[in-house]
Amino acid sequence: MTEKDPTEGYLEGYAEILTSVCATRRTLTREEREALRSRGERAAEAGVGLRPLVRAHLSAAQRVLLDVPRSAADHLLGAVGQAVDAFAEGHERAQHLAVRQEEAARREFIDDLLYGRSDLGRLAERAERFGLLLSHAHAVAVAQGPEPYSDGYAVTRTVESALIARFGDRRILLTTKDGRLICVAPADEPDVLAHFAKQAYAATDGGRVAIGRAHPGAGGVVHSYEEALNALDLAARMHLDEPVLHAADLLVYPVLTRDRQAMADLVRTILGPLKEARGGAKPLLDTLTAYFDTGCVTAQAARRLNLSVRAMTYRLDRIHRLTGADPGDPVQRYTLQTAVVGARLLDWPDQAL
């Protein structure tokens, strides 16, 4: 059996239109052009490509040419142009509609996936259409830059191209949400998120990327996504400089702030006396921050603050006298450092506690 021509059924009445046009020397009527547009739409919906359809229209026109007067040849050519143009318009219109519907379905799926607003079983079925197997564990990375990004932006396309070139089709979902780039990858593909972080950092001109922990199931994607968002928020409040943050490395901070009232009380009690210093608490709080961030190395902390070692030592002594806690004592140092972390998390002293 010969394979059926996929263009059959979309040229019905086309030869008759051309013959009529040549006989009357008229242009295509509005009804004829609309009928051709409708056939173009149906062909696109059926998945028939435009190129073979155009070839079929030209072949049909050649057969009509054999039966019309030679004087009508030029008129036939104009009619073919009108007909193909109308057919292609309908075909493209249907394709654009399909693209918009696909984009809308993808956006709805992403919203449901990241906010867990859909039935998990139904969500898992939809996920397969977009390359994810939610029965497996996934991790989510979120990149934030100096400006918001959306699907189709140059930054988004650059990162997507880099991931496809490196990993091909490995069940990766790259999208945007609330102006951020988001990558969802299987837990057993850690290189994907590492490469995403590298590419996103470069494409966003020094943005920041947070990677959530891997969790199983559809709910695991939401959990990992929220961890990444919380890591970005924490980095902003703590003034962390690292371009790539791992939620697993920051678990101590949510623990410290779980009881906000207790943390606020610790900050007021331990660091409150620093307000009595000349210039207020901020310079001495910065001193403690630099001291702890450099592993309690006085010389290194002094360099970070552009101070002499002598000035740095004086400040540490001043802190000791005001708070009664010695930064050099291991036990008292822990209390001081916890209070300093709490101050950064609660934005003290800028915010009253």
Coordinates of C-alpha atoms in Angstrom, one line a residue:
M1 CA 0.0 0.0 0.0
T2 CA 1.3 3.5 -0.8
E3 CA 1.6 5.9 2.0
K4 CA -1.2 8.5 2.0
D5 CA 0.0 12.0 1.1
P6 CA -0.4 14.2 4.3
T7 CA -1.4 17.2 2.2
E8 CA -4.5 15.5 0.8
G9 CA -7.7 17.1 2.0
Y10 CA -6.2 20.5 2.4
L11 CA -6.3 21.4 -1.3
E12 CA -9.9 20.6 -1.8
G13 CA -11.5 23.2 -4.2
Y14 CA -8.1 25.0 -4.7
A15 CA -7.8 24.0 -8.4
E16 CA -11.4 25.1 -9.0
I17 CA -10.6 28.5 -7.5
L18 CA -7.6 29.0 -9.7
T19 CA -9.6 28.0 -12.8
S20 CA -12.4 30.4 -11.9
V21 CA -9.9 33.2 -11.3
C22 CA -8.2 32.7 -14.6
A23 CA -11.5 32.5 -16.5
T24 CA -12.9 35.8 -15.0
R25 CA -9.5 37.6 -14.4
R26 CA -10.6 38.5 -10.9
T27 CA -8.8 38.3 -7.5
L28 CA -9.7 35.8 -4.8
T29 CA -12.8 36.7 -2.9
R30 CA -12.9 37.3 0.8
E31 CA -14.7 34.0 1.3
E32 CA -12.1 32.1 -0.7
R33 CA -9.2 33.6 1.2
E34 CA -10.9 32.8 4.5
A35 CA -11.5 29.2 3.4
L36 CA -7.8 28.9 2.6
R37 CA -6.9 30.3 6.0
S38 CA -9.2 27.8 7.7
R39 CA -7.5 24.9 5.8
G40 CA -4.1 26.2 6.8
E41 CA -5.2 26.2 10.4
R42 CA -6.5 22.7 10.2
A43 CA -3.3 21.5 8.6
A44 CA -1.2 23.1 11.3
E45 CA -3.4 21.5 14.0
A46 CA -2.9 18.1 12.3
G47 CA 0.9 18.6 12.4
V48 CA 1.4 18.9 8.6
G49 CA 4.4 21.2 7.9
L50 CA 4.0 24.3 5.8
R51 CA 6.7 23.4 3.2
P52 CA 5.1 20.3 1.8
L53 CA 1.8 22.1 1.7
V54 CA 3.3 25.0 -0.3
R55 CA 4.8 22.4 -2.7
A56 CA 1.5 20.8 -3.1
H57 CA -0.2 24.1 -3.9
L58 CA 2.5 24.9 -6.5
S59 CA 2.1 21.4 -8.1
A60 CA -1.7 21.8 -8.3
A61 CA -1.2 25.2 -9.9
Q62 CA 1.1 23.7 -12.5
R63 CA -1.6 21.2 -13.4
V64 CA -4.2 24.0 -13.7
L65 CA -1.7 25.9 -16.0
L66 CA -2.0 23.1 -18.6
D67 CA -5.7 23.7 -19.0
V68 CA -5.9 27.6 -19.1
P69 CA -5.1 29.9 -21.9
R70 CA -1.5 31.1 -22.1
S71 CA -2.7 34.7 -21.8
A72 CA -4.0 33.8 -18.3
A73 CA -0.6 32.6 -17.0
D74 CA 0.4 35.8 -15.4
H75 CA -3.0 36.1 -13.7
L76 CA -2.7 32.5 -12.5
L77 CA 0.7 33.4 -10.9
G78 CA -0.9 36.3 -9.0
A79 CA -3.8 34.1 -7.8
V80 CA -1.4 31.4 -6.6
G81 CA 0.5 34.0 -4.6
Q82 CA -2.8 35.2 -2.9
A83 CA -3.9 31.7 -2.2
V84 CA -0.6 30.5 -0.7
D85 CA -0.3 33.7 1.3
A86 CA -3.8 33.1 2.8
F87 CA -3.1 29.4 3.5
A88 CA 0.2 30.2 5.2
E89 CA -1.4 32.9 7.3
G90 CA -3.9 30.4 8.7
H91 CA -1.1 27.9 9.3
E92 CA 1.0 30.4 11.1
R93 CA -1.9 31.7 13.1
A94 CA -2.7 28.2 14.4
Q95 CA 1.0 27.6 15.2
H96 CA 1.2 30.9 17.2
L97 CA -2.0 30.0 19.1
A98 CA -0.5 26.5 19.9
V99 CA 2.7 28.1 21.2
R100 CA 0.7 30.5 23.4
Q101 CA -1.4 27.7 24.7
E102 CA 1.8 25.6 25.4
E103 CA 3.4 28.6 27.2
A104 CA 0.3 29.1 29.3
A105 CA 0.1 25.4 30.2
R106 CA 3.8 25.5 31.1
R107 CA 3.4 28.6 33.2
E108 CA 0.4 27.1 35.0
F109 CA 2.4 23.9 35.7
I110 CA 5.4 25.8 37.0
D111 CA 3.2 27.9 39.3
D112 CA 1.5 24.7 40.6
L113 CA 4.9 22.9 41.0
L114 CA 6.6 25.7 42.9
Y115 CA 3.7 26.5 45.2
G116 CA 2.2 23.0 45.6
R117 CA -1.3 24.1 44.6
S118 CA -2.3 21.1 42.6
D119 CA -3.2 17.5 43.4
L120 CA 0.2 15.7 43.6
G121 CA -0.9 12.8 41.5
R122 CA -2.2 15.0 38.7
L123 CA 0.9 17.2 39.1
A124 CA 3.2 14.2 38.6
E125 CA 1.3 13.3 35.3
R126 CA 1.7 16.8 34.0
A127 CA 5.4 16.9 35.0
E128 CA 6.3 14.1 32.6
R129 CA 5.2 16.3 29.7
F130 CA 7.8 18.8 30.8
G131 CA 10.6 16.3 31.3
L132 CA 10.4 15.7 35.1
L133 CA 9.8 12.4 37.0
L134 CA 8.5 13.6 40.3
S135 CA 8.7 10.1 41.8
H136 CA 12.5 10.8 42.0
A137 CA 14.2 13.3 44.3
H138 CA 14.9 16.8 42.9
A139 CA 16.8 19.9 44.0
V140 CA 16.1 23.5 43.0
A141 CA 18.6 26.3 42.3
V142 CA 17.4 29.9 42.2
A143 CA 19.5 32.7 40.6
Q144 CA 18.8 36.4 41.4
G145 CA 20.5 39.2 39.5
P146 CA 20.5 43.0 39.6
E147 CA 17.4 43.1 37.5
P148 CA 14.3 40.8 37.0
Y149 CA 14.4 38.2 34.3
S150 CA 11.6 36.4 32.4
D151 CA 11.3 33.6 29.8
G152 CA 12.7 34.7 26.5
Y153 CA 15.2 37.2 28.0
A154 CA 18.8 37.1 26.7
V155 CA 20.1 36.0 30.1
T156 CA 17.5 33.2 30.2
R157 CA 18.4 32.0 26.7
T158 CA 22.1 32.2 27.4
V159 CA 21.9 30.0 30.5
E160 CA 19.5 27.6 28.8
S161 CA 21.8 27.2 25.8
A162 CA 24.7 26.5 28.1
L163 CA 22.8 23.8 30.0
I164 CA 21.6 22.1 26.8
A165 CA 25.0 22.2 25.2
R166 CA 26.6 20.5 28.3
F167 CA 23.9 18.1 29.5
G168 CA 21.4 17.7 26.6
D169 CA 18.1 16.2 27.7
R170 CA 18.6 15.1 31.3
R171 CA 15.1 15.9 32.6
I172 CA 16.1 19.5 33.5
L173 CA 13.5 22.2 33.9
L174 CA 14.7 25.8 33.4
T175 CA 12.2 28.6 34.0
T176 CA 11.7 32.0 35.6
K177 CA 9.5 33.0 38.5
D178 CA 9.2 36.5 40.1
G179 CA 12.1 37.8 38.1
R180 CA 14.5 35.0 39.1
L181 CA 16.0 32.1 37.1
I182 CA 15.0 28.7 38.4
C183 CA 16.5 25.3 37.6
V184 CA 15.0 22.0 38.7
A185 CA 17.3 19.0 38.3
P186 CA 17.3 15.4 39.5
A187 CA 19.1 14.8 42.8
D188 CA 21.6 12.4 41.2
E189 CA 22.7 15.1 38.7
P190 CA 24.5 17.6 41.1
D191 CA 26.7 18.8 38.2
V192 CA 23.6 20.3 36.5
L193 CA 22.9 22.8 39.4
A194 CA 26.6 23.5 39.8
H195 CA 26.9 24.4 36.1
F196 CA 23.6 26.4 36.3
A197 CA 25.1 28.4 39.2
K198 CA 28.3 29.1 37.2
Q199 CA 26.4 30.2 34.1
A200 CA 23.8 32.2 35.9
Y201 CA 26.4 34.0 37.9
A202 CA 28.2 35.0 34.7
A203 CA 25.1 35.8 32.7
T204 CA 23.6 38.0 35.4
D205 CA 26.8 39.9 35.8
G206 CA 27.6 38.8 39.3
G207 CA 24.2 37.8 40.6
R208 CA 23.7 35.3 43.4
V209 CA 22.6 31.7 43.3
A210 CA 21.1 29.6 46.1
I211 CA 20.7 25.8 45.9
G212 CA 18.2 24.0 48.0
R213 CA 18.6 20.5 49.3
A214 CA 17.3 17.5 47.4
H215 CA 13.9 16.2 48.5
P216 CA 11.7 13.4 47.1
G217 CA 8.3 13.7 45.4
A218 CA 6.4 16.7 44.1
G219 CA 6.3 18.3 47.5
G220 CA 10.1 17.9 47.5
V221 CA 10.4 20.4 44.7
V222 CA 8.4 23.0 46.6
H223 CA 10.5 22.3 49.7
S224 CA 13.8 22.7 47.9
Y225 CA 12.6 25.9 46.1
E226 CA 11.6 27.5 49.4
E227 CA 15.0 26.6 50.9
A228 CA 16.7 28.3 48.0
L229 CA 14.5 31.4 48.4
N230 CA 15.2 31.5 52.1
A231 CA 18.9 31.2 51.5
L232 CA 18.8 34.3 49.2
D233 CA 16.8 36.2 51.8
L234 CA 19.2 35.2 54.5
A235 CA 22.3 36.2 52.5
A236 CA 20.8 39.7 52.0
R237 CA 20.1 40.1 55.7
M238 CA 23.5 38.7 56.8
H239 CA 25.4 40.5 54.1
L240 CA 27.0 37.3 52.9
D241 CA 29.4 37.7 50.0
E242 CA 29.4 34.2 48.6
P243 CA 28.0 34.1 45.0
V244 CA 26.7 30.5 45.5
L245 CA 24.9 29.5 48.6
H246 CA 23.9 26.0 49.7
A247 CA 20.9 25.8 51.9
A248 CA 22.5 22.8 53.7
D249 CA 25.3 25.1 54.9
L250 CA 22.9 27.6 56.3
L251 CA 20.7 25.4 58.5
V252 CA 22.0 26.9 61.7
Y253 CA 20.5 30.3 61.0
P254 CA 16.8 29.2 60.8
V255 CA 17.4 27.4 64.1
L256 CA 18.8 30.5 65.7
T257 CA 15.8 32.6 64.6
R258 CA 13.1 30.1 65.3
D259 CA 12.5 31.8 68.6
R260 CA 12.7 35.4 67.5
Q261 CA 11.8 36.8 70.9
A262 CA 14.6 34.8 72.6
M263 CA 17.1 36.0 70.0
A264 CA 16.1 39.6 70.4
D265 CA 16.4 39.3 74.1
L266 CA 20.0 37.9 73.7
V267 CA 21.0 40.7 71.4
R268 CA 19.6 43.4 73.8
T269 CA 21.2 41.8 76.8
I270 CA 24.6 41.1 75.4
L271 CA 25.1 43.8 72.7
G272 CA 22.8 46.5 74.1
P273 CA 25.6 48.1 76.2
L274 CA 27.5 48.8 72.9
K275 CA 25.1 51.7 72.3
E276 CA 26.9 53.6 75.1
A277 CA 30.1 53.8 73.0
R278 CA 31.1 57.0 71.2
G279 CA 29.6 56.6 67.7
G280 CA 27.1 54.1 68.8
A281 CA 27.0 50.3 68.5
K282 CA 27.5 50.0 64.8
P283 CA 31.3 50.4 64.6
L284 CA 31.9 47.9 67.5
L285 CA 29.4 45.5 66.0
D286 CA 31.3 45.7 62.7
T287 CA 34.4 45.0 64.7
L288 CA 33.0 41.8 66.2
T289 CA 31.6 40.7 62.8
A290 CA 35.0 41.1 61.1
Y291 CA 36.8 39.4 64.1
F292 CA 34.5 36.3 64.0
D293 CA 34.4 36.2 60.2
T294 CA 38.2 36.0 60.1
G295 CA 38.4 33.1 62.6
C296 CA 39.3 35.5 65.5
V297 CA 42.6 36.5 63.9
T298 CA 43.1 40.1 65.1
A299 CA 45.5 41.1 62.4
Q300 CA 43.4 39.8 59.6
A301 CA 40.2 41.5 61.0
A302 CA 42.1 44.8 61.3
R303 CA 43.1 44.6 57.7
R304 CA 39.5 44.0 56.7
L305 CA 38.4 47.1 58.6
N306 CA 41.4 49.2 57.5
L307 CA 42.5 49.5 61.1
S308 CA 45.9 49.1 62.8
V309 CA 46.3 46.0 65.0
R310 CA 46.5 48.4 68.0
A311 CA 43.2 50.1 67.1
M312 CA 41.6 46.7 66.6
T313 CA 42.8 45.5 70.0
Y314 CA 41.6 48.6 71.6
R315 CA 38.1 48.1 70.1
L316 CA 38.0 44.5 71.4
D317 CA 39.0 45.7 74.9
R318 CA 36.3 48.3 74.7
I319 CA 33.7 45.6 73.8
H320 CA 34.9 43.6 76.7
R321 CA 34.5 46.5 79.1
L322 CA 31.0 47.4 77.9
T323 CA 29.5 44.0 77.6
G324 CA 31.5 42.1 80.2
A325 CA 32.1 39.4 77.6
D326 CA 35.7 38.7 76.5
P327 CA 35.9 37.9 72.7
G328 CA 39.1 36.0 73.4
D329 CA 37.5 33.6 75.9
P330 CA 36.1 30.5 74.2
V331 CA 32.9 30.2 76.2
Q332 CA 32.1 34.0 76.2
R333 CA 33.1 34.1 72.5
Y334 CA 30.3 31.7 71.6
T335 CA 27.7 33.9 73.4
L336 CA 29.1 37.0 71.7
Q337 CA 29.2 35.4 68.3
T338 CA 25.6 34.1 68.6
A339 CA 24.5 37.6 69.6
V340 CA 26.3 39.1 66.6
V341 CA 24.6 36.6 64.2
G342 CA 21.3 37.5 65.8
A343 CA 21.9 41.2 65.3
R344 CA 22.6 40.7 61.7
L345 CA 19.5 38.5 61.2
L346 CA 17.3 41.1 63.1
D347 CA 19.0 44.1 61.5
W348 CA 20.0 45.5 64.8
P349 CA 20.8 48.3 65.7
D350 CA 19.1 49.9 62.7
Q351 CA 15.9 48.1 63.7
A352 CA 14.6 48.5 67.3
L353 CA 14.0 45.2 69.1

